[in-house]
mmCIF file with all atom_site columns, C-alpha atoms in Angstrom:
data_model
loop_
_atom_site.group_PDB
_atom_site.id
_atom_site.type_symbol
_atom_site.label_atom_id
_atom_site.label_alt_id
_atom_site.label_comp_id
_atom_site.label_asym_id
_atom_site.label_entity_id
_atom_site.label_seq_id
_atom_site.pdbx_PDB_ins_code
_atom_site.Cartn_x
_atom_site.Cartn_y
_atom_site.Cartn_z
_atom_site.occupancy
_atom_site.B_iso_or_equiv
_atom_site.pdbx_formal_charge
_atom_site.auth_seq_id
_atom_site.auth_comp_id
_atom_site.auth_asym_id
_atom_site.auth_atom_id
_atom_site.pdbx_PDB_model_num
ATOM 1   C CA . MET A 1 1   ? -11.241 13.323  13.466  1.00 42.00 ? 218 MET A CA 1
ATOM 2   C CA . GLY A 1 2   ? -9.355  13.243  10.147  1.00 49.00 ? 219 GLY A CA 1
ATOM 3   C CA . GLN A 1 3   ? -10.558 11.087  7.285   1.00 53.00 ? 220 GLN A CA 1
ATOM 4   C CA . PRO A 1 4   ? -7.492  8.793   7.248   1.00 50.00 ? 221 PRO A CA 1
ATOM 5   C CA . ASP A 1 5   ? -8.329  7.555   10.820  1.00 83.00 ? 222 ASP A CA 1
ATOM 6   C CA . ASN A 1 6   ? -11.556 6.062   9.308   1.00 90.00 ? 223 ASN A CA 1
ATOM 7   C CA . PHE A 1 7   ? -9.722  4.275   6.496   1.00 93.00 ? 224 PHE A CA 1
ATOM 8   C CA . PRO A 1 8   ? -8.584  1.104   8.295   1.00 96.00 ? 225 PRO A CA 1
ATOM 9   C CA . ARG A 1 9   ? -12.160 0.250   9.218   1.00 96.00 ? 226 ARG A CA 1
ATOM 10  C CA . SER A 1 10  ? -13.394 0.874   5.753   1.00 96.00 ? 227 SER A CA 1
ATOM 11  C CA . PHE A 1 11  ? -10.504 -0.984  4.139   1.00 97.00 ? 228 PHE A CA 1
ATOM 12  C CA . GLN A 1 12  ? -11.128 -3.982  6.512   1.00 97.00 ? 229 GLN A CA 1
ATOM 13  C CA . ALA A 1 13  ? -14.827 -4.068  5.636   1.00 97.00 ? 230 ALA A CA 1
ATOM 14  C CA . ASN A 1 14  ? -14.039 -3.979  1.899   1.00 97.00 ? 231 ASN A CA 1
ATOM 15  C CA . ILE A 1 15  ? -11.525 -6.754  2.141   1.00 97.00 ? 232 ILE A CA 1
ATOM 16  C CA . ASP A 1 16  ? -14.000 -8.826  4.236   1.00 97.00 ? 233 ASP A CA 1
ATOM 17  C CA . ARG A 1 17  ? -16.820 -8.318  1.749   1.00 97.00 ? 234 ARG A CA 1
ATOM 18  C CA . PHE A 1 18  ? -14.574 -9.111  -1.269  1.00 97.00 ? 235 PHE A CA 1
ATOM 19  C CA . PHE A 1 19  ? -13.432 -12.305 0.425   1.00 97.00 ? 236 PHE A CA 1
ATOM 20  C CA . GLN A 1 20  ? -16.830 -13.559 1.636   1.00 96.00 ? 237 GLN A CA 1
ATOM 21  C CA . ARG A 1 21  ? -18.870 -12.605 -1.360  1.00 97.00 ? 238 ARG A CA 1
ATOM 22  C CA . ILE A 1 22  ? -16.462 -13.198 -4.226  1.00 97.00 ? 239 ILE A CA 1
ATOM 23  C CA . ILE A 1 23  ? -13.351 -15.271 -3.295  1.00 97.00 ? 240 ILE A CA 1
ATOM 24  C CA . LEU A 1 24  ? -14.848 -17.729 -0.795  1.00 96.00 ? 241 LEU A CA 1
ATOM 25  C CA . PRO A 1 25  ? -17.731 -18.870 -2.976  1.00 97.00 ? 242 PRO A CA 1
ATOM 26  C CA . GLY A 1 26  ? -15.392 -19.314 -5.912  1.00 97.00 ? 243 GLY A CA 1
ATOM 27  C CA . LEU A 1 27  ? -12.888 -21.366 -3.778  1.00 96.00 ? 244 LEU A CA 1
ATOM 28  C CA . ASN A 1 28  ? -15.740 -23.589 -2.611  1.00 95.00 ? 245 ASN A CA 1
ATOM 29  C CA . GLU A 1 29  ? -16.500 -24.359 -6.250  1.00 95.00 ? 246 GLU A CA 1
ATOM 30  C CA . LEU A 1 30  ? -12.994 -25.756 -6.889  1.00 95.00 ? 247 LEU A CA 1
ATOM 31  C CA . PRO A 1 31  ? -12.935 -29.627 -6.306  1.00 94.00 ? 248 PRO A CA 1
ATOM 32  C CA . ILE A 1 32  ? -9.741  -31.031 -4.868  1.00 96.00 ? 249 ILE A CA 1
ATOM 33  C CA . HIS A 1 33  ? -8.781  -34.620 -4.826  1.00 96.00 ? 250 HIS A CA 1
ATOM 34  C CA . ALA A 1 34  ? -6.767  -35.832 -1.877  1.00 93.00 ? 251 ALA A CA 1
ATOM 35  C CA . GLU A 1 35  ? -4.763  -38.326 -3.906  1.00 94.00 ? 252 GLU A CA 1
ATOM 36  C CA . LEU A 1 36  ? -3.947  -38.526 -7.712  1.00 95.00 ? 253 LEU A CA 1
ATOM 37  C CA . ARG A 1 37  ? -3.433  -41.956 -9.265  1.00 93.00 ? 254 ARG A CA 1
ATOM 38  C CA . PHE A 1 38  ? -0.811  -42.679 -11.951 1.00 90.00 ? 255 PHE A CA 1
ATOM 39  C CA . GLY A 1 39  ? 0.264   -45.670 -13.960 1.00 89.00 ? 256 GLY A CA 1
ATOM 40  C CA . GLU A 1 40  ? -1.460  -47.701 -16.564 1.00 91.00 ? 257 GLU A CA 1
ATOM 41  C CA . ALA A 1 41  ? -5.233  -47.477 -16.182 1.00 93.00 ? 258 ALA A CA 1
ATOM 42  C CA . PRO A 1 42  ? -7.297  -50.556 -16.522 1.00 94.00 ? 259 PRO A CA 1
ATOM 43  C CA . SER A 1 43  ? -9.951  -48.802 -18.581 1.00 96.00 ? 260 SER A CA 1
ATOM 44  C CA . MET A 1 44  ? -10.616 -45.790 -20.619 1.00 95.00 ? 261 MET A CA 1
ATOM 45  C CA . GLU A 1 45  ? -13.193 -44.750 -17.952 1.00 95.00 ? 262 GLU A CA 1
ATOM 46  C CA . GLU A 1 46  ? -10.525 -44.908 -15.264 1.00 95.00 ? 263 GLU A CA 1
ATOM 47  C CA . PHE A 1 47  ? -8.007  -43.052 -17.418 1.00 94.00 ? 264 PHE A CA 1
ATOM 48  C CA . LEU A 1 48  ? -10.483 -40.217 -17.917 1.00 96.00 ? 265 LEU A CA 1
ATOM 49  C CA . THR A 1 49  ? -11.355 -40.215 -14.154 1.00 95.00 ? 266 THR A CA 1
ATOM 50  C CA . ARG A 1 50  ? -7.682  -39.829 -13.330 1.00 95.00 ? 267 ARG A CA 1
ATOM 51  C CA . ALA A 1 51  ? -7.215  -37.141 -15.917 1.00 95.00 ? 268 ALA A CA 1
ATOM 52  C CA . LYS A 1 52  ? -10.152 -35.204 -14.550 1.00 96.00 ? 269 LYS A CA 1
ATOM 53  C CA . ALA A 1 53  ? -8.725  -35.333 -10.920 1.00 96.00 ? 270 ALA A CA 1
ATOM 54  C CA . GLN A 1 54  ? -5.360  -34.012 -12.114 1.00 96.00 ? 271 GLN A CA 1
ATOM 55  C CA . THR A 1 55  ? -7.122  -31.283 -14.011 1.00 96.00 ? 272 THR A CA 1
ATOM 56  C CA . ASP A 1 56  ? -9.277  -30.477 -10.900 1.00 97.00 ? 273 ASP A CA 1
ATOM 57  C CA . ASN A 1 57  ? -6.279  -30.122 -8.680  1.00 97.00 ? 274 ASN A CA 1
ATOM 58  C CA . HIS A 1 58  ? -4.344  -28.003 -11.170 1.00 96.00 ? 275 HIS A CA 1
ATOM 59  C CA . THR A 1 59  ? -7.336  -25.695 -11.768 1.00 97.00 ? 276 THR A CA 1
ATOM 60  C CA . ALA A 1 60  ? -7.832  -25.349 -7.939  1.00 97.00 ? 277 ALA A CA 1
ATOM 61  C CA . SER A 1 61  ? -4.198  -24.192 -7.606  1.00 97.00 ? 278 SER A CA 1
ATOM 62  C CA . GLU A 1 62  ? -4.498  -21.779 -10.538 1.00 97.00 ? 279 GLU A CA 1
ATOM 63  C CA . GLY A 1 63  ? -7.792  -20.432 -9.119  1.00 97.00 ? 280 GLY A CA 1
ATOM 64  C CA . ALA A 1 64  ? -6.166  -19.844 -5.749  1.00 98.00 ? 281 ALA A CA 1
ATOM 65  C CA . LYS A 1 65  ? -3.315  -17.966 -7.397  1.00 98.00 ? 282 LYS A CA 1
ATOM 66  C CA . ALA A 1 66  ? -5.780  -15.811 -9.308  1.00 98.00 ? 283 ALA A CA 1
ATOM 67  C CA . TYR A 1 67  ? -7.728  -14.918 -6.227  1.00 98.00 ? 284 TYR A CA 1
ATOM 68  C CA . THR A 1 68  ? -4.436  -14.194 -4.444  1.00 98.00 ? 285 THR A CA 1
ATOM 69  C CA . LEU A 1 69  ? -3.505  -11.740 -7.156  1.00 98.00 ? 286 LEU A CA 1
ATOM 70  C CA . ALA A 1 70  ? -6.780  -9.917  -6.830  1.00 98.00 ? 287 ALA A CA 1
ATOM 71  C CA . LEU A 1 71  ? -6.634  -9.777  -2.968  1.00 98.00 ? 288 LEU A CA 1
ATOM 72  C CA . ALA A 1 72  ? -2.983  -8.625  -3.047  1.00 97.00 ? 289 ALA A CA 1
ATOM 73  C CA . GLY A 1 73  ? -3.797  -5.918  -5.574  1.00 97.00 ? 290 GLY A CA 1
ATOM 74  C CA . LEU A 1 74  ? -6.642  -4.641  -3.415  1.00 98.00 ? 291 LEU A CA 1
ATOM 75  C CA . PHE A 1 75  ? -4.645  -4.607  -0.203  1.00 97.00 ? 292 PHE A CA 1
ATOM 76  C CA . GLU A 1 76  ? -1.584  -2.883  -1.827  1.00 96.00 ? 293 GLU A CA 1
ATOM 77  C CA . ARG A 1 77  ? -3.878  -0.247  -3.280  1.00 94.00 ? 294 ARG A CA 1
ATOM 78  C CA . GLN A 1 78  ? -5.463  0.346   0.173   1.00 96.00 ? 295 GLN A CA 1
ATOM 79  C CA . LEU A 1 79  ? -1.982  0.693   1.742   1.00 95.00 ? 296 LEU A CA 1
ATOM 80  C CA . ARG A 1 80  ? -0.954  3.389   -0.784  1.00 93.00 ? 297 ARG A CA 1
ATOM 81  C CA . ILE A 1 81  ? -4.172  5.307   -0.299  1.00 91.00 ? 298 ILE A CA 1
ATOM 82  C CA . TRP A 1 82  ? -3.831  5.252   3.481   1.00 92.00 ? 299 TRP A CA 1
ATOM 83  C CA . MET A 1 83  ? -0.224  6.364   3.493   1.00 87.00 ? 300 MET A CA 1
ATOM 84  C CA . ARG A 1 84  ? -0.717  9.141   0.871   1.00 85.00 ? 301 ARG A CA 1
ATOM 85  C CA . GLY A 1 85  ? -3.464  10.440  3.211   1.00 80.00 ? 302 GLY A CA 1
ATOM 86  C CA . ARG A 1 86  ? -0.983  10.703  6.009   1.00 76.00 ? 303 ARG A CA 1
ATOM 87  C CA . ARG A 1 87  ? 1.881   12.298  4.119   1.00 71.00 ? 304 ARG A CA 1
ATOM 88  C CA . THR A 1 88  ? 2.532   15.647  2.495   1.00 62.00 ? 305 THR A CA 1
ATOM 89  C CA . GLY A 1 89  ? 4.943   17.018  -0.066  1.00 73.00 ? 306 GLY A CA 1
ATOM 90  C CA . PRO A 1 90  ? 7.757   14.740  -1.410  1.00 70.00 ? 307 PRO A CA 1
ATOM 91  C CA . ALA A 1 91  ? 7.082   11.990  1.225   1.00 67.00 ? 308 ALA A CA 1
ATOM 92  C CA . ARG A 1 92  ? 3.475   11.691  -0.236  1.00 71.00 ? 309 ARG A CA 1
ATOM 93  C CA . ASP A 1 93  ? 4.719   11.409  -3.744  1.00 64.00 ? 310 ASP A CA 1
ATOM 94  C CA . LYS A 1 94  ? 7.251   8.772   -2.727  1.00 76.00 ? 311 LYS A CA 1
ATOM 95  C CA . VAL A 1 95  ? 4.422   6.389   -1.590  1.00 73.00 ? 312 VAL A CA 1
ATOM 96  C CA . ARG A 1 96  ? 3.363   5.782   -5.233  1.00 74.00 ? 313 ARG A CA 1
ATOM 97  C CA . SER A 1 97  ? 6.616   4.052   -6.037  1.00 70.00 ? 314 SER A CA 1
ATOM 98  C CA . GLU A 1 98  ? 7.450   2.472   -2.685  1.00 82.00 ? 315 GLU A CA 1
ATOM 99  C CA . ARG A 1 99  ? 8.102   -1.286  -2.976  1.00 86.00 ? 316 ARG A CA 1
ATOM 100 C CA . PHE A 1 100 ? 5.637   -3.568  -1.228  1.00 89.00 ? 317 PHE A CA 1
ATOM 101 C CA . ARG A 1 101 ? 7.801   -4.933  1.691   1.00 92.00 ? 318 ARG A CA 1
ATOM 102 C CA . PRO A 1 102 ? 9.049   -1.428  2.873   1.00 90.00 ? 319 PRO A CA 1
ATOM 103 C CA . LEU A 1 103 ? 5.494   -0.131  2.301   1.00 92.00 ? 320 LEU A CA 1
ATOM 104 C CA . VAL A 1 104 ? 4.051   -2.792  4.604   1.00 94.00 ? 321 VAL A CA 1
ATOM 105 C CA . ILE A 1 105 ? 6.715   -2.050  7.238   1.00 94.00 ? 322 ILE A CA 1
ATOM 106 C CA . GLU A 1 106 ? 6.061   1.697   7.082   1.00 92.00 ? 323 GLU A CA 1
ATOM 107 C CA . CYS A 1 107 ? 2.377   1.299   7.254   1.00 94.00 ? 324 CYS A CA 1
ATOM 108 C CA . ALA A 1 108 ? 2.669   -1.051  10.208  1.00 96.00 ? 325 ALA A CA 1
ATOM 109 C CA . ARG A 1 109 ? 4.911   1.452   12.018  1.00 93.00 ? 326 ARG A CA 1
ATOM 110 C CA . GLU A 1 110 ? 2.408   4.228   11.304  1.00 91.00 ? 327 GLU A CA 1
ATOM 111 C CA . GLY A 1 111 ? -0.585  2.121   12.520  1.00 92.00 ? 328 GLY A CA 1
ATOM 112 C CA . GLU A 1 112 ? 1.309   0.534   15.468  1.00 95.00 ? 329 GLU A CA 1
ATOM 113 C CA . VAL A 1 113 ? 0.723   -2.947  14.018  1.00 97.00 ? 330 VAL A CA 1
ATOM 114 C CA . ASP A 1 114 ? 2.954   -5.783  15.239  1.00 97.00 ? 331 ASP A CA 1
ATOM 115 C CA . LEU A 1 115 ? 3.981   -7.679  12.116  1.00 97.00 ? 332 LEU A CA 1
ATOM 116 C CA . SER A 1 116 ? 5.536   -10.503 14.088  1.00 97.00 ? 333 SER A CA 1
ATOM 117 C CA . ASP A 1 117 ? 2.164   -11.249 15.719  1.00 95.00 ? 334 ASP A CA 1
ATOM 118 C CA . ARG A 1 118 ? 0.997   -14.616 14.209  1.00 93.00 ? 335 ARG A CA 1
ATOM 119 C CA . ARG A 1 119 ? 3.482   -14.145 11.381  1.00 96.00 ? 336 ARG A CA 1
ATOM 120 C CA . LEU A 1 120 ? 1.383   -11.284 10.059  1.00 97.00 ? 337 LEU A CA 1
ATOM 121 C CA . GLY A 1 121 ? 4.143   -9.582  8.098   1.00 97.00 ? 338 GLY A CA 1
ATOM 122 C CA . HIS A 1 122 ? 5.544   -12.918 6.767   1.00 98.00 ? 339 HIS A CA 1
ATOM 123 C CA . THR A 1 123 ? 2.092   -13.904 5.473   1.00 98.00 ? 340 THR A CA 1
ATOM 124 C CA . LEU A 1 124 ? 1.377   -10.571 3.765   1.00 98.00 ? 341 LEU A CA 1
ATOM 125 C CA . VAL A 1 125 ? 4.787   -10.544 1.971   1.00 98.00 ? 342 VAL A CA 1
ATOM 126 C CA . GLU A 1 126 ? 4.108   -14.237 0.955   1.00 98.00 ? 343 GLU A CA 1
ATOM 127 C CA . MET A 1 127 ? 0.814   -13.131 -0.534  1.00 98.00 ? 344 MET A CA 1
ATOM 128 C CA . PHE A 1 128 ? 2.377   -10.419 -2.621  1.00 97.00 ? 345 PHE A CA 1
ATOM 129 C CA . LEU A 1 129 ? 5.096   -12.597 -3.867  1.00 98.00 ? 346 LEU A CA 1
ATOM 130 C CA . VAL A 1 130 ? 2.691   -15.272 -4.867  1.00 98.00 ? 347 VAL A CA 1
ATOM 131 C CA . ALA A 1 131 ? 0.724   -12.661 -6.774  1.00 98.00 ? 348 ALA A CA 1
ATOM 132 C CA . ASN A 1 132 ? 3.942   -11.514 -8.576  1.00 97.00 ? 349 ASN A CA 1
ATOM 133 C CA . VAL A 1 133 ? 4.860   -15.034 -9.442  1.00 97.00 ? 350 VAL A CA 1
ATOM 134 C CA . PHE A 1 134 ? 1.427   -15.804 -10.910 1.00 97.00 ? 351 PHE A CA 1
ATOM 135 C CA . ARG A 1 135 ? 1.521   -12.575 -12.913 1.00 95.00 ? 352 ARG A CA 1
ATOM 136 C CA . HIS A 1 136 ? 5.096   -12.729 -14.215 1.00 94.00 ? 353 HIS A CA 1
ATOM 137 C CA . GLY A 1 137 ? 6.203   -16.451 -14.043 1.00 95.00 ? 354 GLY A CA 1
ATOM 138 C CA . ASP A 1 138 ? 9.934   -17.162 -13.346 1.00 96.00 ? 355 ASP A CA 1
ATOM 139 C CA . GLY A 1 139 ? 11.929  -14.240 -12.156 1.00 95.00 ? 356 GLY A CA 1
ATOM 140 C CA . PRO A 1 140 ? 13.188  -12.423 -9.049  1.00 94.00 ? 357 PRO A CA 1
ATOM 141 C CA . SER A 1 141 ? 9.925   -13.035 -7.169  1.00 95.00 ? 358 SER A CA 1
ATOM 142 C CA . VAL A 1 142 ? 10.191  -16.856 -7.635  1.00 96.00 ? 359 VAL A CA 1
ATOM 143 C CA . THR A 1 143 ? 13.654  -16.858 -6.103  1.00 96.00 ? 360 THR A CA 1
ATOM 144 C CA . GLU A 1 144 ? 12.471  -14.671 -3.244  1.00 96.00 ? 361 GLU A CA 1
ATOM 145 C CA . LEU A 1 145 ? 9.293   -16.690 -2.632  1.00 97.00 ? 362 LEU A CA 1
ATOM 146 C CA . ARG A 1 146 ? 11.229  -19.964 -2.685  1.00 97.00 ? 363 ARG A CA 1
ATOM 147 C CA . SER A 1 147 ? 13.333  -18.627 0.052   1.00 97.00 ? 364 SER A CA 1
ATOM 148 C CA . HIS A 1 148 ? 10.517  -17.028 1.968   1.00 97.00 ? 365 HIS A CA 1
ATOM 149 C CA . ALA A 1 149 ? 7.960   -19.941 1.716   1.00 97.00 ? 366 ALA A CA 1
ATOM 150 C CA . PRO A 1 150 ? 9.687   -23.027 0.383   1.00 97.00 ? 367 PRO A CA 1
ATOM 151 C CA . GLU A 1 151 ? 6.766   -25.187 1.578   1.00 97.00 ? 368 GLU A CA 1
ATOM 152 C CA . LEU A 1 152 ? 4.741   -24.039 -1.409  1.00 97.00 ? 369 LEU A CA 1
ATOM 153 C CA . TRP A 1 153 ? 6.917   -26.374 -3.534  1.00 97.00 ? 370 TRP A CA 1
ATOM 154 C CA . ASP A 1 154 ? 7.003   -29.138 -0.945  1.00 95.00 ? 371 ASP A CA 1
ATOM 155 C CA . TYR A 1 155 ? 4.395   -31.726 -1.924  1.00 94.00 ? 372 TYR A CA 1
ATOM 156 C CA . GLU A 1 156 ? 3.996   -35.232 -3.189  1.00 92.00 ? 373 GLU A CA 1
ATOM 157 C CA . ARG A 1 157 ? 3.256   -35.821 -6.879  1.00 90.00 ? 374 ARG A CA 1
ATOM 158 C CA . SER A 1 158 ? 0.218   -37.711 -5.820  1.00 93.00 ? 375 SER A CA 1
ATOM 159 C CA . ARG A 1 159 ? -1.284  -34.374 -4.712  1.00 94.00 ? 376 ARG A CA 1
ATOM 160 C CA . TYR A 1 160 ? -0.438  -32.109 -7.648  1.00 95.00 ? 377 TYR A CA 1
ATOM 161 C CA . VAL A 1 161 ? 1.047   -32.270 -11.159 1.00 92.00 ? 378 VAL A CA 1
ATOM 162 C CA . ASP A 1 162 ? 1.869   -29.437 -13.632 1.00 91.00 ? 379 ASP A CA 1
ATOM 163 C CA . LEU A 1 163 ? -0.276  -30.011 -16.694 1.00 92.00 ? 380 LEU A CA 1
ATOM 164 C CA . LEU A 1 164 ? 2.033   -28.075 -19.042 1.00 90.00 ? 381 LEU A CA 1
ATOM 165 C CA . PRO A 1 165 ? 4.444   -29.876 -21.283 1.00 90.00 ? 382 PRO A CA 1
ATOM 166 C CA . PRO A 1 166 ? 7.764   -30.532 -19.405 1.00 89.00 ? 383 PRO A CA 1
ATOM 167 C CA . ASN A 1 167 ? 9.488   -27.189 -18.759 1.00 91.00 ? 384 ASN A CA 1
ATOM 168 C CA . PRO A 1 168 ? 12.098  -25.795 -16.260 1.00 92.00 ? 385 PRO A CA 1
ATOM 169 C CA . ASP A 1 169 ? 10.013  -23.005 -14.929 1.00 95.00 ? 386 ASP A CA 1
ATOM 170 C CA . ASP A 1 170 ? 9.695   -23.169 -11.039 1.00 95.00 ? 387 ASP A CA 1
ATOM 171 C CA . SER A 1 171 ? 6.723   -20.798 -11.165 1.00 96.00 ? 388 SER A CA 1
ATOM 172 C CA . GLU A 1 172 ? 4.647   -23.569 -12.876 1.00 95.00 ? 389 GLU A CA 1
ATOM 173 C CA . LYS A 1 173 ? 5.280   -26.082 -10.077 1.00 95.00 ? 390 LYS A CA 1
ATOM 174 C CA . LEU A 1 174 ? 4.080   -23.711 -7.259  1.00 97.00 ? 391 LEU A CA 1
ATOM 175 C CA . LEU A 1 175 ? 1.089   -25.332 -5.439  1.00 97.00 ? 392 LEU A CA 1
ATOM 176 C CA . LEU A 1 176 ? -1.309  -22.996 -3.801  1.00 97.00 ? 393 LEU A CA 1
ATOM 177 C CA . ARG A 1 177 ? -4.294  -24.354 -1.911  1.00 96.00 ? 394 ARG A CA 1
ATOM 178 C CA . PRO A 1 178 ? -7.563  -22.638 -1.021  1.00 95.00 ? 395 PRO A CA 1
ATOM 179 C CA . GLY A 1 179 ? -6.424  -22.627 2.574   1.00 95.00 ? 396 GLY A CA 1
ATOM 180 C CA . ASP A 1 180 ? -3.554  -20.387 1.640   1.00 97.00 ? 397 ASP A CA 1
ATOM 181 C CA . VAL A 1 181 ? -5.928  -17.787 0.166   1.00 98.00 ? 398 VAL A CA 1
ATOM 182 C CA . VAL A 1 182 ? -7.848  -17.846 3.427   1.00 97.00 ? 399 VAL A CA 1
ATOM 183 C CA . ARG A 1 183 ? -4.587  -17.241 5.341   1.00 97.00 ? 400 ARG A CA 1
ATOM 184 C CA . TYR A 1 184 ? -3.839  -14.148 3.126   1.00 98.00 ? 401 TYR A CA 1
ATOM 185 C CA . ALA A 1 185 ? -7.355  -12.793 3.608   1.00 98.00 ? 402 ALA A CA 1
ATOM 186 C CA . VAL A 1 186 ? -7.217  -13.204 7.336   1.00 97.00 ? 403 VAL A CA 1
ATOM 187 C CA . ALA A 1 187 ? -3.816  -11.431 7.430   1.00 98.00 ? 404 ALA A CA 1
ATOM 188 C CA . CYS A 1 188 ? -5.294  -8.443  5.455   1.00 98.00 ? 405 CYS A CA 1
ATOM 189 C CA . VAL A 1 189 ? -8.309  -8.284  7.819   1.00 97.00 ? 406 VAL A CA 1
ATOM 190 C CA . ARG A 1 190 ? -6.021  -8.524  10.854  1.00 97.00 ? 407 ARG A CA 1
ATOM 191 C CA . PHE A 1 191 ? -3.696  -5.816  9.581   1.00 98.00 ? 408 PHE A CA 1
ATOM 192 C CA . TRP A 1 192 ? -6.517  -3.308  9.263   1.00 97.00 ? 409 TRP A CA 1
ATOM 193 C CA . GLY A 1 193 ? -8.111  -4.376  12.484  1.00 97.00 ? 410 GLY A CA 1
ATOM 194 C CA . ARG A 1 194 ? -4.909  -3.625  14.331  1.00 96.00 ? 411 ARG A CA 1
ATOM 195 C CA . ALA A 1 195 ? -4.445  -0.266  12.535  1.00 96.00 ? 412 ALA A CA 1
ATOM 196 C CA . ASP A 1 196 ? -8.022  0.685   13.448  1.00 95.00 ? 413 ASP A CA 1
ATOM 197 C CA . LYS A 1 197 ? -7.871  2.763   16.614  1.00 92.00 ? 414 LYS A CA 1
ATOM 198 C CA . LEU A 1 198 ? -11.582 3.581   16.680  1.00 92.00 ? 415 LEU A CA 1
ATOM 199 C CA . PRO A 1 199 ? -13.899 1.970   19.352  1.00 91.00 ? 416 PRO A CA 1
ATOM 200 C CA . GLY A 1 200 ? -15.133 -1.499  18.425  1.00 92.00 ? 417 GLY A CA 1
ATOM 201 C CA . ALA A 1 201 ? -12.248 -2.464  16.058  1.00 93.00 ? 418 ALA A CA 1
ATOM 202 C CA . VAL A 1 202 ? -12.422 -6.036  14.868  1.00 93.00 ? 419 VAL A CA 1
ATOM 203 C CA . LEU A 1 203 ? -8.926  -7.696  15.450  1.00 93.00 ? 420 LEU A CA 1
ATOM 204 C CA . ASP A 1 204 ? -9.799  -11.146 14.046  1.00 91.00 ? 421 ASP A CA 1
ATOM 205 C CA . PRO A 1 205 ? -12.348 -12.321 11.362  1.00 92.00 ? 422 PRO A CA 1
ATOM 206 C CA . PRO A 1 206 ? -14.706 -15.278 12.276  1.00 88.00 ? 423 PRO A CA 1
ATOM 207 C CA . TYR A 1 207 ? -12.913 -17.370 9.583   1.00 81.00 ? 424 TYR A CA 1
ATOM 208 C CA . GLY A 1 208 ? -9.488  -16.711 11.261  1.00 67.00 ? 425 GLY A CA 1
ATOM 209 C CA . CYS A 1 209 ? -6.871  -19.311 11.516  1.00 61.00 ? 426 CYS A CA 1
#
């Protein structure tokens, strides 16, 4: 059996270990407050408590975005390694410059992975766009992500506020929750589980949703 056939299982294990050992413990250390309070505070202590809650929620969103960037980078690198192992000549070289969305589609076709199952393809593209927005700020990825997943900007001010001085950047108003990072990790694990054609393939992680 050729080496590329073993890649999906190895990739899935690496994603799972990275998520469970690095990302999940970090997410669990990010406190989130269900409701933020505004208006005139009756005391300095109350003012500081409110300010801390706003900072906690902002930091949790920033942390979730940073973990998404790391996860998306690992998954994309795995996709390119896998496809280069299954191509020869110019087709192999093309894999290096292939954009993420067509790369996912091509890999899914190669691995007989149904991207419509549980919105698998939608979630993977969302993950990649979030990573790009976090890395670059406003730009084409913000426009595409707002169309692809508008709910990431749909929230009450009592849940999240941007701590930067007033600015028009949509990227700074993106709210990402720890649960979103879990969704992205689950999608990565599911993709490789479905591409894994060896006996005993794991289709869904225990933390699946």
